[in-house]
Amino acid sequence: NAGVTQTPKFQVLKTGQSMTLQCAQDMNHNSMYWYRQDPGMGLRLIYYSASEGTTDKGEVPNGYNVSRLNKREFSLRLESAAPSQTSVYFCASSGLAEKYYEQYFGPGTRLTVT
Amino acid sequence: AQKITQTQPGMFVQEKEAVTLDCTYDTSDPSYGLFWYKQPSSGEMIFLIYQGSYDQQNATEGRYSLNFQKARKSANLVISASQLGDSAMYFCAMRVPWAGGGNKLTFGTGTQLKVEL
């Protein structure tokens, strides 16, 4: 039982390049989330998916797209990376069966855009 | 809109002492929950404790307790008998149900705790 996994762990991009961050969970959770963490700002929600086949914008969606490929996988795509997207990205998942509706977090991806 | 405020950017505590990390929140939703997460320097997010808005008693989990004062909209984390391994960033977060399903989690800006000998 790996929980929430994310790939890659680290990535350096040049401005204008594109990339996809991958996330998978093996806890049979319905809901999945993408956050970014910047110094002094806590975690901010980029996109979320309440269930397979649905996605919705969070607090800071500009410059990102998401795909809920199936119940397990939720990817985040940067079409044209900008230095302002330098951040640590966390994927999380939660399920109705969880006692506290707790969100389980992946280990994070540290992205630098130069 | 939901808002979480953590007014202590940094805190110091001596080993074996107790420490309180402050958190205030604002929401108009009657059904909500409050979490505390720990983020050590390695970066992972670790769930510590949860308090639901309808829970009558304050939550406790080992050395962690949540001082929930609903009228004041505060949910302070109390760590008893601090250990060196408690040195980390601590985030308060609030859960409210999302209209489309699932739960929206709003985070505070965090408190960096340093435990000293």
Tab-separated table of C-alpha atoms in Angstrom:
chain	number	residue	atom	x	y	z
A	1	ASN	CA	0.000	0.000	0.000
A	2	ALA	CA	1.982	2.987	-1.303
A	3	GLY	CA	-0.632	5.675	-0.503
A	4	VAL	CA	-0.193	8.693	-2.810
A	5	THR	CA	2.739	8.666	-5.195
A	6	GLN	CA	4.022	11.529	-7.354
A	7	THR	CA	6.491	11.681	-10.192
A	8	PRO	CA	8.920	13.247	-10.721
A	9	LYS	CA	10.381	14.335	-7.377
A	10	PHE	CA	12.388	17.169	-8.901
A	11	GLN	CA	12.207	18.979	-12.239
A	12	VAL	CA	13.902	21.962	-13.835
A	13	LEU	CA	12.204	23.556	-16.833
A	14	LYS	CA	13.026	26.455	-19.085
A	15	THR	CA	10.405	29.172	-19.563
A	16	GLY	CA	7.902	28.063	-22.202
A	17	GLN	CA	8.508	24.332	-21.843
A	18	SER	CA	5.663	22.012	-20.971
A	19	MET	CA	5.460	19.084	-18.596
A	20	THR	CA	3.003	16.823	-16.791
A	21	LEU	CA	3.140	15.956	-13.115
A	22	GLN	CA	1.770	12.519	-12.381
A	23	CYS	CA	-0.125	11.432	-9.283
A	24	ALA	CA	-1.601	8.073	-8.331
A	25	GLN	CA	-3.323	6.734	-5.211
A	26	ASP	CA	-4.093	3.157	-4.221
A	27	MET	CA	-6.585	3.856	-1.429
A	28	ASN	CA	-9.709	3.742	-3.618
A	29	HIS	CA	-10.386	7.393	-2.836
A	30	ASN	CA	-12.963	9.305	-4.864
A	31	SER	CA	-11.484	12.789	-4.529
A	32	MET	CA	-8.068	14.008	-5.614
A	33	TYR	CA	-6.400	17.415	-5.365
A	34	TRP	CA	-3.426	19.401	-6.622
A	35	TYR	CA	-1.825	22.075	-4.419
A	36	ARG	CA	1.144	24.339	-4.738
A	37	GLN	CA	3.242	25.472	-1.788
A	38	ASP	CA	5.170	28.733	-1.910
A	39	PRO	CA	7.250	30.219	0.910
A	40	GLY	CA	5.120	32.148	3.398
A	41	MET	CA	1.847	31.269	1.675
A	42	GLY	CA	0.911	27.807	2.871
A	43	LEU	CA	-0.721	25.397	0.435
A	44	ARG	CA	-3.097	26.692	-2.213
A	45	LEU	CA	-5.502	24.552	-4.197
A	46	ILE	CA	-4.934	24.516	-7.955
A	47	TYR	CA	-7.525	21.980	-9.143
A	48	TYR	CA	-9.504	19.196	-7.646
A	49	SER	CA	-11.506	16.207	-8.811
A	50	ALA	CA	-14.437	15.205	-6.623
A	51	SER	CA	-14.850	11.915	-8.462
A	52	GLU	CA	-13.751	10.132	-11.602
A	53	GLY	CA	-14.759	12.128	-14.657
A	54	THR	CA	-15.089	15.484	-12.904
A	55	THR	CA	-12.603	18.290	-12.350
A	56	ASP	CA	-12.979	21.808	-11.021
A	57	LYS	CA	-10.865	24.903	-10.484
A	58	GLY	CA	-9.444	25.784	-7.134
A	59	GLU	CA	-7.907	28.997	-5.867
A	60	VAL	CA	-5.010	29.362	-8.372
A	61	PRO	CA	-5.845	27.469	-11.621
A	62	ASN	CA	-4.342	29.847	-14.206
A	63	GLY	CA	-1.582	28.284	-16.273
A	64	TYR	CA	-2.526	24.705	-15.393
A	65	ASN	CA	-4.710	21.916	-16.756
A	66	VAL	CA	-5.656	18.613	-15.177
A	67	SER	CA	-6.840	15.185	-16.246
A	68	ARG	CA	-8.540	12.614	-14.063
A	69	LEU	CA	-7.433	9.619	-16.094
A	70	ASN	CA	-9.235	7.057	-13.942
A	71	LYS	CA	-10.080	6.669	-10.261
A	72	ARG	CA	-6.415	6.169	-9.338
A	73	GLU	CA	-4.663	8.834	-11.393
A	74	PHE	CA	-4.831	12.628	-11.529
A	75	SER	CA	-2.292	14.537	-13.601
A	76	LEU	CA	-1.358	18.224	-13.652
A	77	ARG	CA	-0.072	19.800	-16.858
A	78	LEU	CA	1.861	23.007	-17.353
A	79	GLU	CA	1.472	23.931	-21.039
A	80	SER	CA	3.948	26.819	-21.074
A	81	ALA	CA	5.930	27.058	-17.861
A	82	ALA	CA	6.660	30.460	-16.312
A	83	PRO	CA	9.083	31.405	-13.501
A	84	SER	CA	6.038	32.217	-11.315
A	85	GLN	CA	5.229	28.497	-11.382
A	86	THR	CA	8.397	27.639	-9.500
A	87	SER	CA	6.970	25.905	-6.452
A	88	VAL	CA	6.525	22.633	-4.626
A	89	TYR	CA	3.497	20.724	-5.920
A	90	PHE	CA	1.536	18.321	-3.767
A	91	CYS	CA	-1.102	15.850	-4.829
A	92	ALA	CA	-3.617	14.643	-2.247
A	93	SER	CA	-6.578	12.295	-2.091
A	94	SER	CA	-9.505	11.732	0.250
A	95	GLY	CA	-12.346	9.267	0.545
A	96	LEU	CA	-15.752	9.115	2.195
A	97	ALA	CA	-14.642	6.140	4.249
A	98	GLU	CA	-11.884	8.104	5.905
A	99	LYS	CA	-12.838	8.883	9.492
A	100	TYR	CA	-12.057	12.583	9.321
A	101	TYR	CA	-12.316	13.166	5.549
A	102	GLU	CA	-8.587	13.444	5.929
A	103	GLN	CA	-6.568	14.286	2.849
A	104	TYR	CA	-3.535	12.085	2.313
A	105	PHE	CA	-0.619	13.846	0.653
A	106	GLY	CA	2.024	12.648	-1.737
A	107	PRO	CA	5.725	13.439	-1.160
A	108	GLY	CA	5.671	16.507	-3.435
A	109	THR	CA	7.400	17.595	-6.649
A	110	ARG	CA	9.891	20.440	-6.486
A	111	LEU	CA	9.681	22.377	-9.748
A	112	THR	CA	12.038	25.146	-10.813
A	113	VAL	CA	11.339	27.226	-13.920
A	114	THR	CA	14.289	29.274	-15.178
B	1	ALA	CA	-15.187	32.410	1.724
B	2	GLN	CA	-13.076	30.463	4.137
B	3	LYS	CA	-10.004	31.858	5.842
B	4	ILE	CA	-7.399	30.452	8.215
B	5	THR	CA	-5.058	32.756	10.137
B	6	GLN	CA	-1.861	31.676	11.839
B	7	THR	CA	-0.268	34.743	13.405
B	8	GLN	CA	2.954	33.138	14.695
B	9	PRO	CA	5.486	32.756	11.866
B	10	GLY	CA	7.994	31.210	14.283
B	11	MET	CA	8.005	29.784	17.788
B	12	PHE	CA	10.683	28.463	20.125
B	13	VAL	CA	10.097	26.014	22.966
B	14	GLN	CA	12.416	24.146	25.302
B	15	GLU	CA	12.460	20.394	25.254
B	16	LYS	CA	9.863	18.824	27.584
B	17	GLU	CA	7.851	22.033	27.801
B	18	ALA	CA	4.347	22.500	26.359
B	19	VAL	CA	3.682	24.859	23.470
B	20	THR	CA	0.521	26.318	21.939
B	21	LEU	CA	0.275	27.153	18.247
B	22	ASP	CA	-2.506	29.578	17.401
B	23	CYS	CA	-5.100	29.230	14.672
B	24	THR	CA	-8.220	31.270	14.007
B	25	TYR	CA	-10.687	30.608	11.237
B	26	ASP	CA	-13.610	32.161	9.474
B	27	THR	CA	-16.424	30.433	7.623
B	28	SER	CA	-20.168	30.786	7.218
B	29	ASP	CA	-20.630	27.056	6.661
B	30	PRO	CA	-22.062	25.381	9.809
B	31	SER	CA	-20.441	22.051	8.937
B	32	TYR	CA	-16.671	22.202	8.888
B	33	GLY	CA	-13.608	20.559	10.328
B	34	LEU	CA	-10.196	21.708	11.450
B	35	PHE	CA	-6.948	19.861	10.862
B	36	TRP	CA	-3.403	20.301	11.981
B	37	TYR	CA	-0.642	18.988	9.743
B	38	LYS	CA	3.091	18.780	10.464
B	39	GLN	CA	5.665	19.346	7.747
B	40	PRO	CA	9.223	18.407	8.745
B	41	SER	CA	12.211	19.615	6.775
B	42	SER	CA	11.950	16.513	4.584
B	43	GLY	CA	8.780	18.049	3.123
B	44	GLU	CA	6.023	15.496	3.627
B	45	MET	CA	2.659	16.499	5.114
B	46	ILE	CA	1.771	14.503	8.230
B	47	PHE	CA	-1.749	14.517	9.668
B	48	LEU	CA	-1.788	15.204	13.435
B	49	ILE	CA	-5.299	15.866	14.699
B	50	TYR	CA	-8.844	16.726	13.621
B	51	GLN	CA	-11.790	18.548	15.209
B	52	GLY	CA	-15.271	18.559	13.698
B	53	SER	CA	-17.514	21.586	14.131
B	54	TYR	CA	-20.157	19.509	15.898
B	55	ASP	CA	-17.755	17.638	18.170
B	56	GLN	CA	-18.549	18.398	21.792
B	57	GLN	CA	-15.157	17.509	23.210
B	58	ASN	CA	-11.729	18.764	22.292
B	59	ALA	CA	-9.758	16.299	20.187
B	60	THR	CA	-6.667	14.618	21.590
B	61	GLU	CA	-4.093	12.363	19.913
B	62	GLY	CA	-1.230	11.347	22.166
B	63	ARG	CA	0.825	14.475	22.957
B	64	TYR	CA	-1.343	16.613	20.681
B	65	SER	CA	-4.560	18.280	21.741
B	66	LEU	CA	-6.754	20.780	20.005
B	67	ASN	CA	-8.156	23.642	22.066
B	68	PHE	CA	-11.386	24.307	20.145
B	69	GLN	CA	-13.256	27.473	21.062
B	70	LYS	CA	-16.120	27.689	18.604
B	71	ALA	CA	-17.479	31.068	19.720
B	72	ARG	CA	-14.053	32.620	19.307
B	73	LYS	CA	-13.425	30.680	16.073
B	74	SER	CA	-10.115	29.402	17.298
B	75	ALA	CA	-8.529	25.963	17.060
B	76	ASN	CA	-5.157	26.085	18.777
B	77	LEU	CA	-2.795	23.109	18.784
B	78	VAL	CA	-1.194	22.206	22.085
B	79	ILE	CA	1.889	19.991	22.046
B	80	SER	CA	2.799	18.652	25.463
B	81	ALA	CA	6.278	17.514	26.504
B	82	SER	CA	8.000	18.843	23.368
B	83	GLN	CA	10.656	16.705	21.734
B	84	LEU	CA	13.472	17.639	19.364
B	85	GLY	CA	11.639	15.755	16.638
B	86	ASP	CA	8.718	18.172	16.938
B	87	SER	CA	10.792	20.854	15.196
B	88	ALA	CA	8.874	21.432	11.968
B	89	MET	CA	6.403	23.673	10.170
B	90	TYR	CA	2.829	23.289	11.430
B	91	PHE	CA	-0.199	24.082	9.309
B	92	CYS	CA	-3.758	24.640	10.428
B	93	ALA	CA	-6.369	23.819	7.772
B	94	MET	CA	-10.137	23.977	7.531
B	95	ARG	CA	-12.364	21.521	5.673
B	96	VAL	CA	-15.742	22.513	4.277
B	97	PRO	CA	-17.926	20.428	1.982
B	98	TRP	CA	-17.536	21.330	-1.677
B	99	ALA	CA	-20.680	21.868	-3.741
B	100	GLY	CA	-19.449	19.453	-6.392
B	101	GLY	CA	-18.546	16.750	-3.888
B	102	GLY	CA	-15.430	16.122	-1.864
B	103	ASN	CA	-14.087	18.597	0.621
B	104	LYS	CA	-12.304	21.904	0.171
B	105	LEU	CA	-9.256	22.369	2.382
B	106	THR	CA	-8.020	25.906	3.131
B	107	PHE	CA	-4.591	26.226	4.735
B	108	GLY	CA	-3.011	28.828	6.956
B	109	THR	CA	0.476	30.170	6.297
B	110	GLY	CA	2.073	27.958	8.931
B	111	THR	CA	4.116	28.280	12.125
B	112	GLN	CA	7.758	27.176	12.208
B	113	LEU	CA	8.409	25.504	15.562
B	114	LYS	CA	11.935	25.016	16.884
B	115	VAL	CA	12.475	22.829	19.941
B	116	GLU	CA	15.631	23.652	21.868
B	117	LEU	CA	17.625	21.692	24.456
